[in-house]
Tab-separated table of N, CA and C in Angstrom:
chain	number	residue	atom	x	y	z
E	171	MET	N	5.261	-15.379	-0.716
E	171	MET	CA	3.996	-15.953	-0.592
E	171	MET	C	4.343	-17.309	0.024
E	172	PRO	N	3.359	-17.601	0.976
E	172	PRO	CA	3.574	-18.919	1.393
E	172	PRO	C	3.414	-20.022	0.397
E	173	SER	N	4.041	-21.088	0.400
E	173	SER	CA	4.049	-22.008	-0.649
E	173	SER	C	2.608	-22.763	-0.837
E	174	SER	N	1.875	-22.808	0.165
E	174	SER	CA	0.444	-23.286	-0.003
E	174	SER	C	-0.548	-22.321	0.811
E	175	LEU	N	-1.543	-21.790	-0.081
E	175	LEU	CA	-2.508	-20.862	0.566
E	175	LEU	C	-3.877	-21.710	0.589
E	176	GLU	N	-3.819	-22.829	0.437
E	176	GLU	CA	-5.100	-23.803	0.542
E	176	GLU	C	-5.642	-23.398	1.824
E	177	GLY	N	-7.065	-23.191	1.757
E	177	GLY	CA	-7.807	-23.207	3.112
E	177	GLY	C	-7.801	-21.547	3.655
E	178	TRP	N	-7.059	-20.736	2.992
E	178	TRP	CA	-6.857	-19.263	3.492
E	178	TRP	C	-8.203	-18.486	2.783
E	179	GLY	N	-8.895	-18.969	1.887
E	179	GLY	CA	-9.991	-18.315	1.242
E	179	GLY	C	-9.473	-17.154	0.415
E	180	VAL	N	-8.453	-17.115	-0.289
E	180	VAL	CA	-8.028	-16.168	-1.148
E	180	VAL	C	-7.611	-16.939	-2.502
E	181	THR	N	-7.632	-15.929	-3.526
E	181	THR	CA	-7.231	-16.317	-4.828
E	181	THR	C	-5.954	-15.428	-5.270
E	182	THR	N	-5.058	-16.039	-5.794
E	182	THR	CA	-3.864	-15.397	-6.136
E	182	THR	C	-3.628	-15.091	-7.784
E	183	ALA	N	-2.840	-14.356	-8.040
E	183	ALA	CA	-2.766	-13.920	-9.555
E	183	ALA	C	-1.039	-13.847	-9.748
E	184	GLU	N	-0.749	-14.138	-10.949
E	184	GLU	CA	0.575	-14.168	-11.280
E	184	GLU	C	0.962	-12.844	-11.704
E	185	SER	N	0.076	-11.935	-12.179
E	185	SER	CA	0.358	-10.589	-12.621
E	185	SER	C	-0.736	-9.609	-12.318
E	186	LEU	N	-0.450	-8.274	-12.207
E	186	LEU	CA	-1.529	-7.264	-11.812
E	186	LEU	C	-2.596	-7.248	-13.137
E	187	ASP	N	-2.158	-7.467	-14.271
E	187	ASP	CA	-3.057	-7.460	-15.340
E	187	ASP	C	-4.222	-8.404	-15.440
E	188	GLU	N	-3.956	-9.700	-14.576
E	188	GLU	CA	-5.058	-10.658	-14.431
E	188	GLU	C	-6.283	-10.063	-13.623
E	189	VAL	N	-5.876	-9.014	-12.625
E	189	VAL	CA	-6.865	-8.597	-11.692
E	189	VAL	C	-7.297	-7.052	-11.694
E	190	ILE	N	-6.447	-6.273	-12.363
E	190	ILE	CA	-6.622	-4.835	-12.104
E	190	ILE	C	-7.921	-4.401	-12.517
E	191	ASP	N	-8.641	-5.014	-13.504
E	191	ASP	CA	-10.147	-4.446	-13.738
E	191	ASP	C	-11.170	-5.084	-12.766
E	192	VAL	N	-10.972	-5.977	-11.811
E	192	VAL	CA	-11.898	-6.447	-11.179
E	192	VAL	C	-11.718	-6.196	-9.517
E	193	VAL	N	-10.765	-5.714	-9.265
E	193	VAL	CA	-10.490	-5.580	-7.826
E	193	VAL	C	-10.981	-4.260	-7.189
E	194	ASP	N	-11.323	-4.241	-6.101
E	194	ASP	CA	-11.950	-2.891	-5.387
E	194	ASP	C	-10.771	-2.092	-4.783
E	195	VAL	N	-9.629	-2.756	-4.391
E	195	VAL	CA	-8.597	-1.957	-3.910
E	195	VAL	C	-7.122	-2.541	-4.555
E	196	VAL	N	-6.362	-1.716	-4.977
E	196	VAL	CA	-4.945	-1.870	-5.390
E	196	VAL	C	-4.128	-1.354	-4.292
E	197	TYR	N	-3.462	-2.396	-3.797
E	197	TYR	CA	-2.502	-2.141	-2.660
E	197	TYR	C	-1.082	-2.406	-2.983
E	198	MET	N	-0.259	-1.183	-3.315
E	198	MET	CA	1.080	-1.342	-3.695
E	198	MET	C	1.917	-1.370	-2.572
E	199	LEU	N	2.942	-1.944	-2.866
E	199	LEU	CA	4.132	-1.971	-1.745
E	199	LEU	C	5.413	-1.794	-2.271
E	200	ARG	N	6.262	-1.310	-1.471
E	200	ARG	CA	7.842	-0.961	-2.013
E	200	ARG	C	8.568	-2.325	-1.879
E	201	ILE	N	9.349	-2.453	-2.928
E	201	ILE	CA	10.098	-3.687	-2.913
E	201	ILE	C	11.090	-3.296	-1.975
E	202	GLN	N	11.486	-4.267	-1.018
E	202	GLN	CA	12.504	-4.245	-0.110
E	202	GLN	C	13.613	-5.149	-0.248
E	203	ARG	N	14.411	-4.889	-1.456
E	203	ARG	CA	15.420	-5.836	-1.975
E	203	ARG	C	16.386	-6.056	-0.786
E	204	GLU	N	16.564	-5.317	0.120
E	204	GLU	CA	17.535	-5.596	1.157
E	204	GLU	C	17.028	-6.824	2.063
E	205	ARG	N	15.921	-7.169	2.072
E	205	ARG	CA	15.197	-8.232	2.886
E	205	ARG	C	14.881	-9.400	2.085
E	206	MET	N	15.276	-9.508	0.812
E	206	MET	CA	14.925	-10.584	-0.089
E	206	MET	C	16.060	-11.316	-0.621
E	207	ASP	N	15.724	-12.543	-0.697
E	207	ASP	CA	16.830	-13.504	-1.486
E	207	ASP	C	16.884	-13.237	-3.010
E	208	ALA	N	17.996	-12.821	-3.310
E	208	ALA	CA	18.212	-12.449	-4.758
E	208	ALA	C	17.818	-13.469	-5.739
E	209	ALA	N	17.923	-14.625	-5.409
E	209	ALA	CA	17.491	-15.771	-6.214
E	209	ALA	C	15.973	-15.849	-6.406
E	210	GLN	N	15.197	-15.370	-5.524
E	210	GLN	CA	13.650	-15.460	-5.459
E	210	GLN	C	13.159	-14.207	-6.170
E	211	MET	N	14.051	-13.139	-6.172
E	211	MET	CA	13.580	-11.700	-6.576
E	211	MET	C	13.691	-11.578	-8.122
E	212	PRO	N	12.663	-11.340	-8.930
E	212	PRO	CA	12.977	-11.072	-10.239
E	212	PRO	C	13.689	-9.632	-10.441
E	213	SER	N	14.218	-9.419	-11.741
E	213	SER	CA	14.916	-8.131	-11.908
E	213	SER	C	13.799	-7.051	-11.769
E	214	LEU	N	14.292	-5.783	-11.567
E	214	LEU	CA	13.371	-4.691	-11.447
E	214	LEU	C	12.703	-4.448	-12.735
E	215	ARG	N	13.092	-4.769	-13.859
E	215	ARG	CA	12.407	-4.741	-15.309
E	215	ARG	C	11.184	-5.785	-15.236
E	216	GLU	N	11.480	-7.017	-14.875
E	216	GLU	CA	10.551	-8.100	-14.793
E	216	GLU	C	9.564	-7.785	-13.727
E	217	TYR	N	9.852	-7.184	-12.632
E	217	TYR	CA	8.990	-6.957	-11.447
E	217	TYR	C	7.963	-5.901	-12.252
E	218	GLY	N	8.686	-4.839	-12.770
E	218	GLY	CA	7.660	-3.782	-13.288
E	218	GLY	C	6.881	-4.310	-14.349
E	219	SER	N	7.355	-5.182	-15.197
E	219	SER	CA	6.388	-5.640	-16.167
E	219	SER	C	5.099	-6.439	-15.720
E	220	LEU	N	5.420	-7.033	-14.509
E	220	LEU	CA	4.296	-7.782	-13.938
E	220	LEU	C	3.348	-6.977	-13.040
E	221	PHE	N	4.069	-6.071	-12.215
E	221	PHE	CA	3.316	-5.514	-11.108
E	221	PHE	C	3.260	-3.961	-11.043
E	222	ALA	N	4.105	-3.361	-11.870
E	222	ALA	CA	4.156	-1.915	-11.647
E	222	ALA	C	2.854	-1.379	-12.173
E	223	LEU	N	2.303	-0.186	-11.451
E	223	LEU	CA	1.129	0.400	-11.889
E	223	LEU	C	1.588	1.470	-12.735
E	224	THR	N	1.206	1.225	-13.975
E	224	THR	CA	1.308	2.073	-15.306
E	224	THR	C	0.234	2.879	-15.526
E	225	PRO	N	0.289	3.971	-16.334
E	225	PRO	CA	-0.748	4.621	-16.729
E	225	PRO	C	-1.913	3.724	-17.369
E	226	GLU	N	-1.515	2.789	-18.102
E	226	GLU	CA	-2.617	1.981	-18.940
E	226	GLU	C	-3.149	0.974	-17.743
E	227	ARG	N	-2.471	0.522	-16.823
E	227	ARG	CA	-3.109	-0.203	-15.755
E	227	ARG	C	-4.028	0.695	-14.915
E	228	ALA	N	-3.505	1.748	-14.479
E	228	ALA	CA	-4.413	2.732	-13.806
E	228	ALA	C	-5.774	2.952	-14.604
E	229	ALA	N	-5.677	3.089	-15.925
E	229	ALA	CA	-6.925	3.493	-16.578
E	229	ALA	C	-7.868	2.364	-16.486
E	230	ARG	N	-7.380	1.103	-16.355
E	230	ARG	CA	-8.242	-0.055	-16.256
E	230	ARG	C	-8.957	-0.356	-14.953
E	231	MET	N	-8.431	0.378	-13.970
E	231	MET	CA	-9.064	0.190	-12.516
E	231	MET	C	-10.615	0.499	-12.723
E	232	GLN	N	-11.333	-0.106	-11.697
E	232	GLN	CA	-12.730	0.386	-11.601
E	232	GLN	C	-12.956	1.641	-11.182
E	233	ASP	N	-13.920	2.302	-11.523
E	233	ASP	CA	-14.185	3.679	-11.279
E	233	ASP	C	-14.069	3.925	-9.520
E	234	HIS	N	-14.765	2.737	-8.868
E	234	HIS	CA	-14.817	2.944	-7.388
E	234	HIS	C	-13.537	2.544	-6.678
E	235	ALA	N	-12.617	1.800	-7.476
E	235	ALA	CA	-11.316	1.240	-6.922
E	235	ALA	C	-10.407	2.288	-6.120
E	236	LEU	N	-10.053	1.827	-5.167
E	236	LEU	CA	-8.977	2.622	-4.384
E	236	LEU	C	-7.670	2.165	-4.586
E	237	LEU	N	-6.562	3.194	-4.509
E	237	LEU	CA	-5.276	3.019	-4.627
E	237	LEU	C	-4.599	3.214	-3.387
E	238	LEU	N	-3.811	2.291	-2.752
E	238	LEU	CA	-3.224	2.392	-1.529
E	238	LEU	C	-1.769	2.203	-1.536
E	239	HIS	N	-0.900	2.889	-0.826
E	239	HIS	CA	0.660	2.549	-0.714
E	239	HIS	C	1.025	3.197	0.654
E	240	PRO	N	1.650	2.467	1.528
E	240	PRO	CA	2.074	2.999	2.741
E	240	PRO	C	3.285	4.011	2.614
E	241	GLY	N	3.954	3.994	1.500
E	241	GLY	CA	5.127	4.747	1.294
E	241	GLY	C	6.303	4.188	2.095
E	242	PRO	N	7.494	4.654	1.792
E	242	PRO	CA	7.756	5.514	0.541
E	242	PRO	C	7.730	4.787	-0.722
E	243	ILE	N	7.472	5.535	-1.854
E	243	ILE	CA	7.208	5.083	-3.162
E	243	ILE	C	8.393	4.952	-3.897
E	244	ASN	N	8.890	3.898	-4.561
E	244	ASN	CA	9.883	3.886	-5.417
E	244	ASN	C	9.250	4.129	-6.725
E	245	ARG	N	9.481	5.459	-7.188
E	245	ARG	CA	8.947	5.758	-8.455
E	245	ARG	C	9.629	5.235	-9.592
E	246	GLY	N	8.898	4.843	-10.482
E	246	GLY	CA	9.484	3.971	-11.708
E	246	GLY	C	9.694	2.450	-11.374
E	247	VAL	N	9.481	2.113	-10.252
E	247	VAL	CA	9.606	0.627	-9.956
E	247	VAL	C	8.181	0.072	-9.672
E	248	GLU	N	7.512	0.301	-8.516
E	248	GLU	CA	6.112	-0.193	-8.406
E	248	GLU	C	5.141	0.742	-8.848
E	249	MET	N	5.581	2.007	-9.084
E	249	MET	CA	4.583	2.878	-9.462
E	249	MET	C	5.180	3.881	-10.545
E	250	VAL	N	4.711	3.634	-11.758
E	250	VAL	CA	5.191	4.430	-12.839
E	250	VAL	C	4.111	5.800	-13.171
E	251	VAL	N	2.966	5.648	-12.701
E	251	VAL	CA	1.957	6.458	-12.795
E	251	VAL	C	2.146	7.459	-11.728
E	252	ASP	N	1.719	8.904	-11.886
E	252	ASP	CA	1.539	9.653	-10.733
E	252	ASP	C	0.393	9.309	-9.860
E	253	PRO	N	0.739	9.052	-8.691
E	253	PRO	CA	-0.549	8.419	-7.892
E	253	PRO	C	-1.555	9.558	-7.685
E	254	SER	N	-1.225	10.798	-7.678
E	254	SER	CA	-2.069	11.767	-7.561
E	254	SER	C	-3.141	12.090	-8.607
E	255	MET	N	-2.734	11.462	-9.732
E	255	MET	CA	-3.622	11.399	-10.912
E	255	MET	C	-4.544	10.291	-11.111
E	256	VAL	N	-4.597	9.326	-10.130
E	256	VAL	CA	-5.398	8.335	-10.147
E	256	VAL	C	-6.552	8.622	-9.128
E	257	PRO	N	-7.849	8.730	-9.815
E	257	PRO	CA	-8.981	9.290	-8.993
E	257	PRO	C	-9.162	8.562	-7.659
E	258	GLY	N	-8.929	7.227	-7.460
E	258	GLY	CA	-9.279	6.644	-6.318
E	258	GLY	C	-8.193	6.532	-5.292
E	259	SER	N	-6.992	7.533	-5.654
E	259	SER	CA	-5.760	7.473	-4.725
E	259	SER	C	-6.209	7.804	-3.441
E	260	ARG	N	-5.800	6.954	-2.402
E	260	ARG	CA	-6.033	7.521	-0.955
E	260	ARG	C	-4.669	7.407	-0.264
E	261	ILE	N	-3.592	7.585	-1.071
E	261	ILE	CA	-2.219	7.201	-0.592
E	261	ILE	C	-1.772	8.413	0.611
E	262	LEU	N	-2.084	9.674	0.157
E	262	LEU	CA	-1.768	10.887	1.072
E	262	LEU	C	-2.612	10.699	2.519
E	263	GLN	N	-3.820	10.228	2.423
E	263	GLN	CA	-4.645	10.094	3.538
E	263	GLN	C	-4.144	8.901	4.415
E	264	GLN	N	-3.676	7.845	3.593
E	264	GLN	CA	-3.166	6.684	4.312
E	264	GLN	C	-1.939	6.971	4.984
E	265	VAL	N	-0.814	7.549	4.538
E	265	VAL	CA	0.218	8.130	5.070
E	265	VAL	C	-0.016	9.106	6.244
E	266	THR	N	-0.790	9.968	6.063
E	266	THR	CA	-1.315	10.901	7.239
E	266	THR	C	-1.690	10.254	8.303
E	267	ASN	N	-2.683	9.382	8.033
E	267	ASN	CA	-3.360	8.500	9.282
E	267	ASN	C	-2.209	7.595	9.824
E	268	GLY	N	-1.411	6.994	9.091
E	268	GLY	CA	-0.550	6.094	9.496
E	268	GLY	C	0.533	6.799	10.527
E	269	ILE	N	0.757	8.169	10.294
E	269	ILE	CA	1.600	8.880	11.214
E	269	ILE	C	0.986	9.048	12.505
E	270	SER	N	-0.448	9.514	12.512
E	270	SER	CA	-1.279	9.629	13.768
E	270	SER	C	-1.302	8.487	14.529
E	271	ILE	N	-1.693	7.280	13.689
E	271	ILE	CA	-1.790	6.092	14.489
E	271	ILE	C	-0.412	5.457	15.210
E	272	ARG	N	0.698	5.857	14.671
E	272	ARG	CA	1.931	5.409	15.185
E	272	ARG	C	2.171	6.310	16.409
E	273	MET	N	1.889	7.611	16.309
E	273	MET	CA	2.125	8.496	17.408
E	273	MET	C	1.137	8.006	18.617
E	274	ALA	N	0.026	7.962	18.370
E	274	ALA	CA	-0.928	7.465	19.353
E	274	ALA	C	-0.323	6.067	20.125
E	275	VAL	N	0.033	5.093	19.376
E	275	VAL	CA	0.600	3.858	19.891
E	275	VAL	C	1.785	4.207	20.637
E	276	LEU	N	2.658	4.897	20.141
E	276	LEU	CA	3.911	5.238	20.982
E	276	LEU	C	3.544	5.955	22.221
E	277	PHE	N	2.604	6.822	22.113
E	277	PHE	CA	2.104	7.566	23.520
E	277	PHE	C	1.785	6.614	24.410
E	278	SER	N	0.890	5.672	24.117
E	278	SER	CA	0.234	4.644	25.007
E	278	SER	C	1.323	3.772	25.457
E	279	LEU	N	2.249	3.388	24.747
E	279	LEU	CA	3.495	2.443	25.120
E	279	LEU	C	4.311	3.150	26.180
E	280	LEU	N	4.263	4.528	25.992
E	280	LEU	CA	5.320	5.282	26.879
E	280	LEU	C	4.498	5.732	28.110
E	281	GLY	N	3.366	5.186	28.264
E	281	GLY	CA	2.692	5.468	29.691
E	281	GLY	C	1.665	6.752	29.597
E	282	GLY	N	1.316	6.956	28.429
E	282	GLY	CA	0.261	8.039	28.200
E	282	GLY	C	-0.998	7.925	28.810
E	283	ASP	N	-1.713	8.823	29.303
E	283	ASP	CA	-2.998	8.606	30.085
E	283	ASP	C	-4.171	8.358	28.984
E	284	ALA	N	-5.004	7.564	29.335
E	284	ALA	CA	-6.129	7.293	28.309
E	284	ALA	C	-6.929	8.428	28.053
E	285	THR	N	-7.141	9.569	28.963
E	285	THR	CA	-7.702	10.744	28.633
E	285	THR	C	-6.696	11.822	28.658
E	286	THR	N	-6.784	12.677	27.603
E	286	THR	CA	-5.862	13.758	27.460
E	286	THR	C	-6.652	15.062	27.401
E	287	THR	N	-5.880	16.045	28.110
E	287	THR	CA	-6.223	17.522	28.110
E	287	THR	C	-6.012	18.162	27.018
E	288	LEU	N	-6.975	18.685	26.240
E	288	LEU	CA	-6.708	19.581	25.071
E	288	LEU	C	-6.241	20.866	25.468
E	289	SER	N	-5.687	21.739	24.501
E	289	SER	CA	-5.153	23.003	24.738
E	289	SER	C	-6.399	23.941	25.305
E	290	ASN	N	-7.730	23.707	24.992
E	290	ASN	CA	-8.660	24.650	25.472
E	290	ASN	C	-9.346	24.128	26.802
E	291	GLY	N	-8.510	23.104	27.462
E	291	GLY	CA	-8.946	22.645	28.908
E	291	GLY	C	-10.001	21.407	28.705
E	292	ALA	N	-10.575	21.152	27.518
E	292	ALA	CA	-11.482	20.022	27.439
E	292	ALA	C	-10.779	18.781	27.346
E	293	GLU	N	-11.535	17.654	27.859
E	293	GLU	CA	-10.928	16.370	27.961
E	293	GLU	C	-11.321	15.614	26.563
E	294	SER	N	-10.451	14.650	26.020
E	294	SER	CA	-11.065	13.947	25.098
E	294	SER	C	-10.912	12.397	25.343
């Protein structure tokens, strides 16, 4: 997190428990320990106690709240609950759509034509 978020129009929280029952989207991310300074990174136990999505925390989510995670999931670290058991989970759709988006971007970058001919001869 930047040292100063003043003027960004955001509110921060020190733990998931502070906000889990009021947010519309819970967006989990994988810990990338290989990219973090060990001095700034809590232990996995401390991280889990503050931020892991447990069954208890998932039960506190609003009925309409969505659960997102781009994958891969470190089970038992950022996600203790089975994400498929969370009613608002959109993780599978998010990962599926992400693959399609990356394919389209790569196609475009590699010189793909803006119009594509489908297998039935129609243009899209």
